[in-house]
CSV table of C-alpha atoms and ligand atoms in Angstrom, one decimal:
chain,number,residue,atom,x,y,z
A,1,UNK,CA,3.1,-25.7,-6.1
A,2,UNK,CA,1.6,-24.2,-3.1
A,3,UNK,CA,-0.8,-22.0,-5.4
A,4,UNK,CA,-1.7,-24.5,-7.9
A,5,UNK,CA,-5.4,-22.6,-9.6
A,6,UNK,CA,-5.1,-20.1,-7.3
A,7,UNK,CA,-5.4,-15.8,-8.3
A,8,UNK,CA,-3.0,-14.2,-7.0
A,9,UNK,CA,-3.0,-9.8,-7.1
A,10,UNK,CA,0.1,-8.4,-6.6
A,11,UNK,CA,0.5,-4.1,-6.5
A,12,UNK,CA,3.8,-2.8,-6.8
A,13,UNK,CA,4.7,-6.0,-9.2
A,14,UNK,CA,7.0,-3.8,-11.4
A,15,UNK,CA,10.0,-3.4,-8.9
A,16,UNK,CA,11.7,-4.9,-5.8
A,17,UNK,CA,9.5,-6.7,-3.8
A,18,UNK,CA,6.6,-6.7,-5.7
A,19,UNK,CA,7.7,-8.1,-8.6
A,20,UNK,CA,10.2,-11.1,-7.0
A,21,UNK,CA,7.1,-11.9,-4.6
A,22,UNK,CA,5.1,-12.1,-7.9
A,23,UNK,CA,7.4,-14.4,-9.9
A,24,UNK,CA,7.5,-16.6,-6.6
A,25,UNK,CA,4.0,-16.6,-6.4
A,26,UNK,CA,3.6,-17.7,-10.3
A,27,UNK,CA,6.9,-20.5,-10.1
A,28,UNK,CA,4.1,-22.0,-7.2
A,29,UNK,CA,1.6,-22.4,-9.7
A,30,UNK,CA,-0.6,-19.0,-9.1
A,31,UNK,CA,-1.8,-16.7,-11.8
A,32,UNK,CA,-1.1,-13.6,-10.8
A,33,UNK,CA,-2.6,-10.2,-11.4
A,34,UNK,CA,0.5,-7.9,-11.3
A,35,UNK,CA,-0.2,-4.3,-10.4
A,36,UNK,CA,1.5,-1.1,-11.3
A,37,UNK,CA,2.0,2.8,-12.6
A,38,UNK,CA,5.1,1.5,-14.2
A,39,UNK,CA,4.2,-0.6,-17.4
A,40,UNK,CA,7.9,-0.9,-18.8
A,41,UNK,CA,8.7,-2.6,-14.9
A,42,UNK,CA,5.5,-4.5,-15.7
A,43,UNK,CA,6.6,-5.8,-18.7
A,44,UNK,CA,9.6,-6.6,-17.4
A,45,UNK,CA,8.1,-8.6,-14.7
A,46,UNK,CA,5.9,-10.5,-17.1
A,47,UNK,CA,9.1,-11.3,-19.4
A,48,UNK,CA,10.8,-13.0,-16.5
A,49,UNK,CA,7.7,-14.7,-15.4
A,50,UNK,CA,6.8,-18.3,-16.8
A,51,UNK,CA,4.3,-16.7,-18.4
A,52,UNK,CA,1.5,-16.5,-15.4
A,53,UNK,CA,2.0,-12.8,-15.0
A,54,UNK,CA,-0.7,-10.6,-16.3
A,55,UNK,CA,0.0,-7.4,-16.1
A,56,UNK,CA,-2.8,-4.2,-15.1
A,57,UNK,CA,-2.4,-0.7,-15.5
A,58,UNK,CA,-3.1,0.5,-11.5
A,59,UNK,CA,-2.8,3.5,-9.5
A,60,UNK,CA,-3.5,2.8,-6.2
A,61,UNK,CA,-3.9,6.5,-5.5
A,62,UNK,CA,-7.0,6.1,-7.3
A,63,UNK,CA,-9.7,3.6,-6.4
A,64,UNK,CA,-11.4,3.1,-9.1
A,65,UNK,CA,-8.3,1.8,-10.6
A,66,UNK,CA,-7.8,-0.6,-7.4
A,67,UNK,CA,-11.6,-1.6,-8.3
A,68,UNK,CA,-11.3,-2.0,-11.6
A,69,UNK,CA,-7.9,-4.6,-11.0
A,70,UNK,CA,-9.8,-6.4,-8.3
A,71,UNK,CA,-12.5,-6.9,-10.9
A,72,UNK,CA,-10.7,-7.8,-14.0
A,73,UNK,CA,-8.8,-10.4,-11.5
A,74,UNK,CA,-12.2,-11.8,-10.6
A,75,UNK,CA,-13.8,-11.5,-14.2
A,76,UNK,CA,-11.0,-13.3,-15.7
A,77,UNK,CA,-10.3,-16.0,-13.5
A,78,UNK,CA,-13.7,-16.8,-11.2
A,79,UNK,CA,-12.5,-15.3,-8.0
A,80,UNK,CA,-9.1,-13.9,-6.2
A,81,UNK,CA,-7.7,-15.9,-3.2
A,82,UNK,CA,-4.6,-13.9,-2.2
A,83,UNK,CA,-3.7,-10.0,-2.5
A,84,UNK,CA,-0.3,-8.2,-2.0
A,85,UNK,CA,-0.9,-4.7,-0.7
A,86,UNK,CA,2.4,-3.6,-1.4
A,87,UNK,CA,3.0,-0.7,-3.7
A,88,UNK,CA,4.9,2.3,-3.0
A,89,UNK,CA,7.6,4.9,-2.5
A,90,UNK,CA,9.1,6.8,0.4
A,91,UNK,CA,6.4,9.4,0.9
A,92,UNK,CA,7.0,13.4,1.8
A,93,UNK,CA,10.5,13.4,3.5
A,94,UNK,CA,9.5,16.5,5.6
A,95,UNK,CA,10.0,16.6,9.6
A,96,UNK,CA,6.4,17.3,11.1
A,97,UNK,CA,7.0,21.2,11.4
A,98,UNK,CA,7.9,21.6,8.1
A,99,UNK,CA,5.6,19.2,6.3
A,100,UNK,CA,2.6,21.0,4.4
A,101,UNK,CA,-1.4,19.1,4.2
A,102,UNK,CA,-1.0,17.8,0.2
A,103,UNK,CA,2.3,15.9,1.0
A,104,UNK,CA,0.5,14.3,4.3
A,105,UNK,CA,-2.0,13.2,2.0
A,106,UNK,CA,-0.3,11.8,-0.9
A,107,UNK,CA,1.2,9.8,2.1
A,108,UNK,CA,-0.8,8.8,3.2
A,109,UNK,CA,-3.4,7.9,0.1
A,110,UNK,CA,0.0,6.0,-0.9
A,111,UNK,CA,0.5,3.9,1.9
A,112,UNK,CA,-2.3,3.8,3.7
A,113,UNK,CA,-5.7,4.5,2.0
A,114,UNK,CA,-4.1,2.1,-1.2
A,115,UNK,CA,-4.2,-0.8,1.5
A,116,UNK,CA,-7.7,-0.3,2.9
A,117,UNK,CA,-9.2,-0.1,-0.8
A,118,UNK,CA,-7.1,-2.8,-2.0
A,119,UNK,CA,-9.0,-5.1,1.3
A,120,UNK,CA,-12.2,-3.6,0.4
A,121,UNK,CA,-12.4,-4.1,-3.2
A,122,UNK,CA,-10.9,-7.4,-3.4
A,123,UNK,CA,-13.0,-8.6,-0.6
A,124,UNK,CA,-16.1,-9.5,-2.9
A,125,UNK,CA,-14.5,-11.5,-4.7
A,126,UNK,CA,-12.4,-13.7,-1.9
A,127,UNK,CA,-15.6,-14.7,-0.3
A,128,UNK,CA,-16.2,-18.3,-0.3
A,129,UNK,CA,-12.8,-19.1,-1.4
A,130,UNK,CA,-11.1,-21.7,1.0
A,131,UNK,CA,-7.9,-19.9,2.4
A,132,UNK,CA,-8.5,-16.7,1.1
A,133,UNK,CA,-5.4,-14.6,2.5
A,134,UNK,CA,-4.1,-10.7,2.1
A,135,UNK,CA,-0.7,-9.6,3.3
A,136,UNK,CA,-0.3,-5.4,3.8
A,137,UNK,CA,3.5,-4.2,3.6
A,138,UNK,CA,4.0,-2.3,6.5
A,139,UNK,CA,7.6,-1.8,7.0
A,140,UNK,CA,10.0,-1.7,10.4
A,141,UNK,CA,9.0,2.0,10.0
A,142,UNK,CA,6.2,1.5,12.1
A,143,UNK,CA,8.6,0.2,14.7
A,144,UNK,CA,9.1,3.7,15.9
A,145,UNK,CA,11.2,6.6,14.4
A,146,UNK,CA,14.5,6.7,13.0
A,147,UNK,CA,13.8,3.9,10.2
A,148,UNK,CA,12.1,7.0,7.4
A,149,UNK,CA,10.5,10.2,7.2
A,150,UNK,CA,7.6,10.6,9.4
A,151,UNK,CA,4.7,10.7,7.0
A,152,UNK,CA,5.9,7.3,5.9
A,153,UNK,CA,6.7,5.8,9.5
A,154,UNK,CA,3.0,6.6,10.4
A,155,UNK,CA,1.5,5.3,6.7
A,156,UNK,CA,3.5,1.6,7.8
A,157,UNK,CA,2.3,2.0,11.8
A,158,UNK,CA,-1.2,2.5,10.2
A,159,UNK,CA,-1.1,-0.9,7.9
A,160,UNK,CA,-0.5,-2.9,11.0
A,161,UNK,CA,-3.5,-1.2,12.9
A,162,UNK,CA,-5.5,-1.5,9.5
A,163,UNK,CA,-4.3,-5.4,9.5
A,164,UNK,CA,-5.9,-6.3,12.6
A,165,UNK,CA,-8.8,-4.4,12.4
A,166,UNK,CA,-9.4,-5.8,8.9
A,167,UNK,CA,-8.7,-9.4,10.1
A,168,UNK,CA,-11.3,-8.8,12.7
A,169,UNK,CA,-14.4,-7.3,10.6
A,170,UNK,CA,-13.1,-10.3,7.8
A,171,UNK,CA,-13.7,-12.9,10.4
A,172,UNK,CA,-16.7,-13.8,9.1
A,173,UNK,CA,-15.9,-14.4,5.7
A,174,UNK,CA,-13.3,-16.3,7.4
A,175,UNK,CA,-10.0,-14.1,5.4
A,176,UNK,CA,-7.2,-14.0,7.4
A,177,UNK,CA,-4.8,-10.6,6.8
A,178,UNK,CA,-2.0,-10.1,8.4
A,179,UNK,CA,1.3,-7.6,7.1
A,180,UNK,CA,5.2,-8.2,7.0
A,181,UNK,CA,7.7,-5.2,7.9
A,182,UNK,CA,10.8,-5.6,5.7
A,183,UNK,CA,13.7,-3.8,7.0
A,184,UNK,CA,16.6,-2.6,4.8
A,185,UNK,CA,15.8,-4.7,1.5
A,186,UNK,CA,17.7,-3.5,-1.7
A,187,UNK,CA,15.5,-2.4,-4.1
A,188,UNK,CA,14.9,0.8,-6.3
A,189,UNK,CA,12.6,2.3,-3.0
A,190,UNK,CA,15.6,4.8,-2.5
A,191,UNK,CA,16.6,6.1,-5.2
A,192,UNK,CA,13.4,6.3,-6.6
A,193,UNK,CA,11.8,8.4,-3.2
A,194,UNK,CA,15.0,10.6,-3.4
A,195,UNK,CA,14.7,11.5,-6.5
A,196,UNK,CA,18.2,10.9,-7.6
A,197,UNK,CA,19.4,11.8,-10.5
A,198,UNK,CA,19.9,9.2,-13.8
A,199,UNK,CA,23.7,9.7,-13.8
A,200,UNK,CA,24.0,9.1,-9.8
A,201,UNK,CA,21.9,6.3,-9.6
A,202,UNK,CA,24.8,3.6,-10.1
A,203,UNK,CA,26.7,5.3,-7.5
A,204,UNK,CA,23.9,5.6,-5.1
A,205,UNK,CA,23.0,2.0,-5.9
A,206,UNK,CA,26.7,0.8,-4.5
A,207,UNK,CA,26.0,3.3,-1.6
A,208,UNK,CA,22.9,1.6,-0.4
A,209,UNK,CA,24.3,-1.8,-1.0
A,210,UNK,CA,27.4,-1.4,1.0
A,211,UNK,CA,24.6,0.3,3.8
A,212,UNK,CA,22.4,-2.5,3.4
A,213,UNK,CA,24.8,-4.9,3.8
A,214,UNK,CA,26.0,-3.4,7.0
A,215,UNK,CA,23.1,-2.3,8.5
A,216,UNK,CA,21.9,-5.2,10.4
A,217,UNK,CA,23.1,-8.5,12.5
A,218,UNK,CA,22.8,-10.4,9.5
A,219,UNK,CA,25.7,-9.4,7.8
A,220,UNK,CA,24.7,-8.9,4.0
A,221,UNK,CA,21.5,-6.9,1.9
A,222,UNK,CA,18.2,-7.7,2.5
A,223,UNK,CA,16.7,-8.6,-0.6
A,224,UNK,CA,13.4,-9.1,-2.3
A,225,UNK,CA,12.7,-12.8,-2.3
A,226,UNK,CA,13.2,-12.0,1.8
A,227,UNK,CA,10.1,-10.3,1.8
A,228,UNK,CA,8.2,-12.8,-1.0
A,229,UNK,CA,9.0,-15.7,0.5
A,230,UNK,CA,7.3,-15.1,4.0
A,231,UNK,CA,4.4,-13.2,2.0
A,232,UNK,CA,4.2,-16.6,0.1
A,233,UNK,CA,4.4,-18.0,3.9
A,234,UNK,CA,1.3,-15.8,4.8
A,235,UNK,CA,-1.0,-16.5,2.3
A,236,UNK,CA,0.0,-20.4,1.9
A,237,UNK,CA,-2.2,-23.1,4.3
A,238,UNK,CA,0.5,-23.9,6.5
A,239,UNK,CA,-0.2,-20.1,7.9
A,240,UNK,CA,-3.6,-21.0,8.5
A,241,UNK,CA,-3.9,-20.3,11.9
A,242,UNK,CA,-1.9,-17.2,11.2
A,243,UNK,CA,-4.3,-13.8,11.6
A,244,UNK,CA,-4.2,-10.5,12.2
A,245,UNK,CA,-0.2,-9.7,13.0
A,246,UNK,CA,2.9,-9.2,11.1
A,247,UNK,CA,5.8,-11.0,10.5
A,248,UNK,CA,8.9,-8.5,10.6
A,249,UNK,CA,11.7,-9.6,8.2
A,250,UNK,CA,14.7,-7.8,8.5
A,251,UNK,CA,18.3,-9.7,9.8
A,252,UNK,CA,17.2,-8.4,13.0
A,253,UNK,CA,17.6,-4.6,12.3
A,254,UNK,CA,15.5,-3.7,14.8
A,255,UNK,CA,16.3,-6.2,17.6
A,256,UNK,CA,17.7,-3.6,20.1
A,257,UNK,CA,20.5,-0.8,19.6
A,258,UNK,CA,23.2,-1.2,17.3
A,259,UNK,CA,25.9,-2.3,20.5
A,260,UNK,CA,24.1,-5.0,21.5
A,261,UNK,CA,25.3,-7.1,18.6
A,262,UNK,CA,27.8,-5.1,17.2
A,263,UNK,CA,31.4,-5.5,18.8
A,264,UNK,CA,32.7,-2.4,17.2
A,265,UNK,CA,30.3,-0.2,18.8
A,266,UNK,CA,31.0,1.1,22.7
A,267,UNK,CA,28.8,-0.5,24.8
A,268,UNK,CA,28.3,0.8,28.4
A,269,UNK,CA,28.1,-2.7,29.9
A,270,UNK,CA,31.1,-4.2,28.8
A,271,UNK,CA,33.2,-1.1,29.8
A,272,UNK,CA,31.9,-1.1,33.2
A,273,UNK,CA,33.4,-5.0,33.0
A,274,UNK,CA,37.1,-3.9,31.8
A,275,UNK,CA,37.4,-1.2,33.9
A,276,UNK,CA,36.1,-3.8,37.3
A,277,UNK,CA,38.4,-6.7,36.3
A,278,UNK,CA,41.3,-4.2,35.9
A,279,UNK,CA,40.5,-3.0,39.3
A,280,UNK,CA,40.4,-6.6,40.8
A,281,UNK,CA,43.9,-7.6,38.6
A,282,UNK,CA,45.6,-4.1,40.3
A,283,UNK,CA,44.3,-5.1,43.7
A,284,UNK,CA,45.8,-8.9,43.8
B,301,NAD,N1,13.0,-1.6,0.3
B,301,NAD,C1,12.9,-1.4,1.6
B,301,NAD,O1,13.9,-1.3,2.4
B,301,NAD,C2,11.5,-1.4,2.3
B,301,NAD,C3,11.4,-1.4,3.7
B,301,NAD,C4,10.2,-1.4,4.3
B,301,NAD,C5,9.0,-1.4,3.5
B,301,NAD,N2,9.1,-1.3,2.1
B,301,NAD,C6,7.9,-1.2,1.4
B,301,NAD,O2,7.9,-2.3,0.4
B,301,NAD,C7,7.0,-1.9,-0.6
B,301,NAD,C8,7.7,-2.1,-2.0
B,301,NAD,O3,8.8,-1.3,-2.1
B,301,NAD,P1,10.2,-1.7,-2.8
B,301,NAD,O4,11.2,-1.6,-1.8
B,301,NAD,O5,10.0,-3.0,-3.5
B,301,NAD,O6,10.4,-0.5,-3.8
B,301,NAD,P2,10.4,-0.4,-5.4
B,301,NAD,O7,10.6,1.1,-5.7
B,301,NAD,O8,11.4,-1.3,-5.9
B,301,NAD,O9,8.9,-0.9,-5.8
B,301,NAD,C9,7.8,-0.1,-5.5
B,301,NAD,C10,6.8,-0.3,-6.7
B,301,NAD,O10,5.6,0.4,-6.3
B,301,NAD,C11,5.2,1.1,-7.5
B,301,NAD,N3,4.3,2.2,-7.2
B,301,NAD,C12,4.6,3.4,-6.6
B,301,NAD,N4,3.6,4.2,-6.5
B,301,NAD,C13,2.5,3.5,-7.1
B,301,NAD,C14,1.2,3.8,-7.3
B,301,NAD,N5,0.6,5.0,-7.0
B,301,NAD,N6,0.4,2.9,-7.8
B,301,NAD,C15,0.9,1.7,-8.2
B,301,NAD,N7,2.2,1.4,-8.0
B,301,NAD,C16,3.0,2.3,-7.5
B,301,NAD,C17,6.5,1.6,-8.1
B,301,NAD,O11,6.3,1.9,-9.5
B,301,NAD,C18,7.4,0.4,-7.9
B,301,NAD,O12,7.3,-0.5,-9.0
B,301,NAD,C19,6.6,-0.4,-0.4
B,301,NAD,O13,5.3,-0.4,0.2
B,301,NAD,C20,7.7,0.0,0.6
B,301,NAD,O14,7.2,1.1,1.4
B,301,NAD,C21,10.4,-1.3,1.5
């Protein structure tokens, strides 16, 4: 019962990561202030929850919704002591020479400006509160490209600038933020930014698990409680001297290029063994 009387905000709690890191956080004793556009996931959420999941109405496009959840939080409980900045979607899929100014923006007011507002209005009420924590979901997007589409990629590499930057103005409240960068973690995120139709999505679902599954060195999905746990991790005293970076979680997707642990796949090293130890066997 890590978070025994402790509040808890959670955005995104309707889906995938949001909501398992939610229920994780309530099973450890938090309440939790679960976030979200989507009030049938919400409800959801709050069904499978032992009953510490209150559920708000938020659009973290809009600040004065971020505001009012931060203050609701507060009003209702005496103060907030950890904050999830996690919701969102995959962002404008164009390439950078095709991409027009409103999809940049609703990129980056999604992914980015969401996580600033979420620090700056739950700020108020963290300080004073012993152990007061917020985790940003950047994403192994910010790693470089390859991982999404670029608006998103530079949202994500933006959280982990925002993380430390935070961390450092926050020092004197003495809040620690830092982020976590899943990698490929099976949740609705694809379907959902593709727009895929209803009678695809079971299909597409069996798609991205088989992808998932095979997609890193660990070999099976990533999957939401990955991400909660180390966010529980983060925001728990034993990651007290934890500040200002991010933990990537992600079977080691991003580790180095696919051949270095993948014996299927060429790899320029190893041929230039075979083809000197059959040049060694032919001369003796
Ligand atoms: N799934 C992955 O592989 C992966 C990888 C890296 C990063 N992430 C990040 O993790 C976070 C959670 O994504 P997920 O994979 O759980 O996806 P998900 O689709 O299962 O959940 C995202 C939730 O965010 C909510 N949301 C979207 N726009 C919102 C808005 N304007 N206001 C409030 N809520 C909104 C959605 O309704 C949904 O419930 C996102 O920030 C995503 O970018 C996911």
């Amino acid at each position: 019962m890590r978070f025994h009387n402790k509040t808890v905000v959670v955005t995104g709690a309707a889906s995938g990561i949001g909501r398992a890191t939610a229920l994780l956080f309530a099973a450890e004793g938090a309440k939790v202030y679960a976030a979200d556009i989507d009030e049938a996931g919400l409800a959801q959420t709050a069904a499978e929850s032992n009953g510490e999941v209150h559920t708000v109405r938020c659009d973290v496009c809009k600040c004065e919704d971020i505001k009012a959840l931060m203050d609701r939080a507060a009003a209702e409980t005496g103060g907030i002591d950890a904050v999830f900045n996690n919701a969102g979607a995959g962002g404008d899929m164009a390439k950078i020479d095709e991409i027009e100014p409103e999809g940049w923006d609703r990129t980056m007011h999604l992914l980015l400006r969401s996580v600033a507002f979420g620090i700056r209005y739950a700020v108020p009420h963290m300080i004073g509160r012993k152990g007061a924590a917020i985790v940003n979901t950047s994403s192994v997007a910010a790693v470089g490209p390859g991982y999404s589409p670029n608006a998103y990629a530079v949202a994500k590499a933006g959280v982990l600038h925002l993380t430390k930057t935070s961390a450092a103005d926050l020092a004197r409240h003495q809040i620690r933020v830092n982020a976590v960068q899943p990698g490929f973690i099976n949740t609705n995120i694809f379907t959902t930014s593709l727009d895929v139709p209803k009678e695809l999505e079971e299909q597409a679902k069996g798609a991205i698990l088989m992808m998932s599954t095979a997609a890193q060195p660990v070999a099976r999905a990533g999957q939401p409680n990955d991400i909660g746990e180390a966010v529980l991790y983060l925001c728990s005293e034993a990651a007290s001297f934890v500040n200002g970076t991010s933990i990537i979680v992600d079977g080691g997707l991003t580790i180095g290029p696919r051949h270095s642990w993948d014996p299927e796949v060429p790899d320029l090293f190893e041929a230039l063994r075979q083809m000197k130890a059959a040049a060694e066997a032919q001369a003796s």
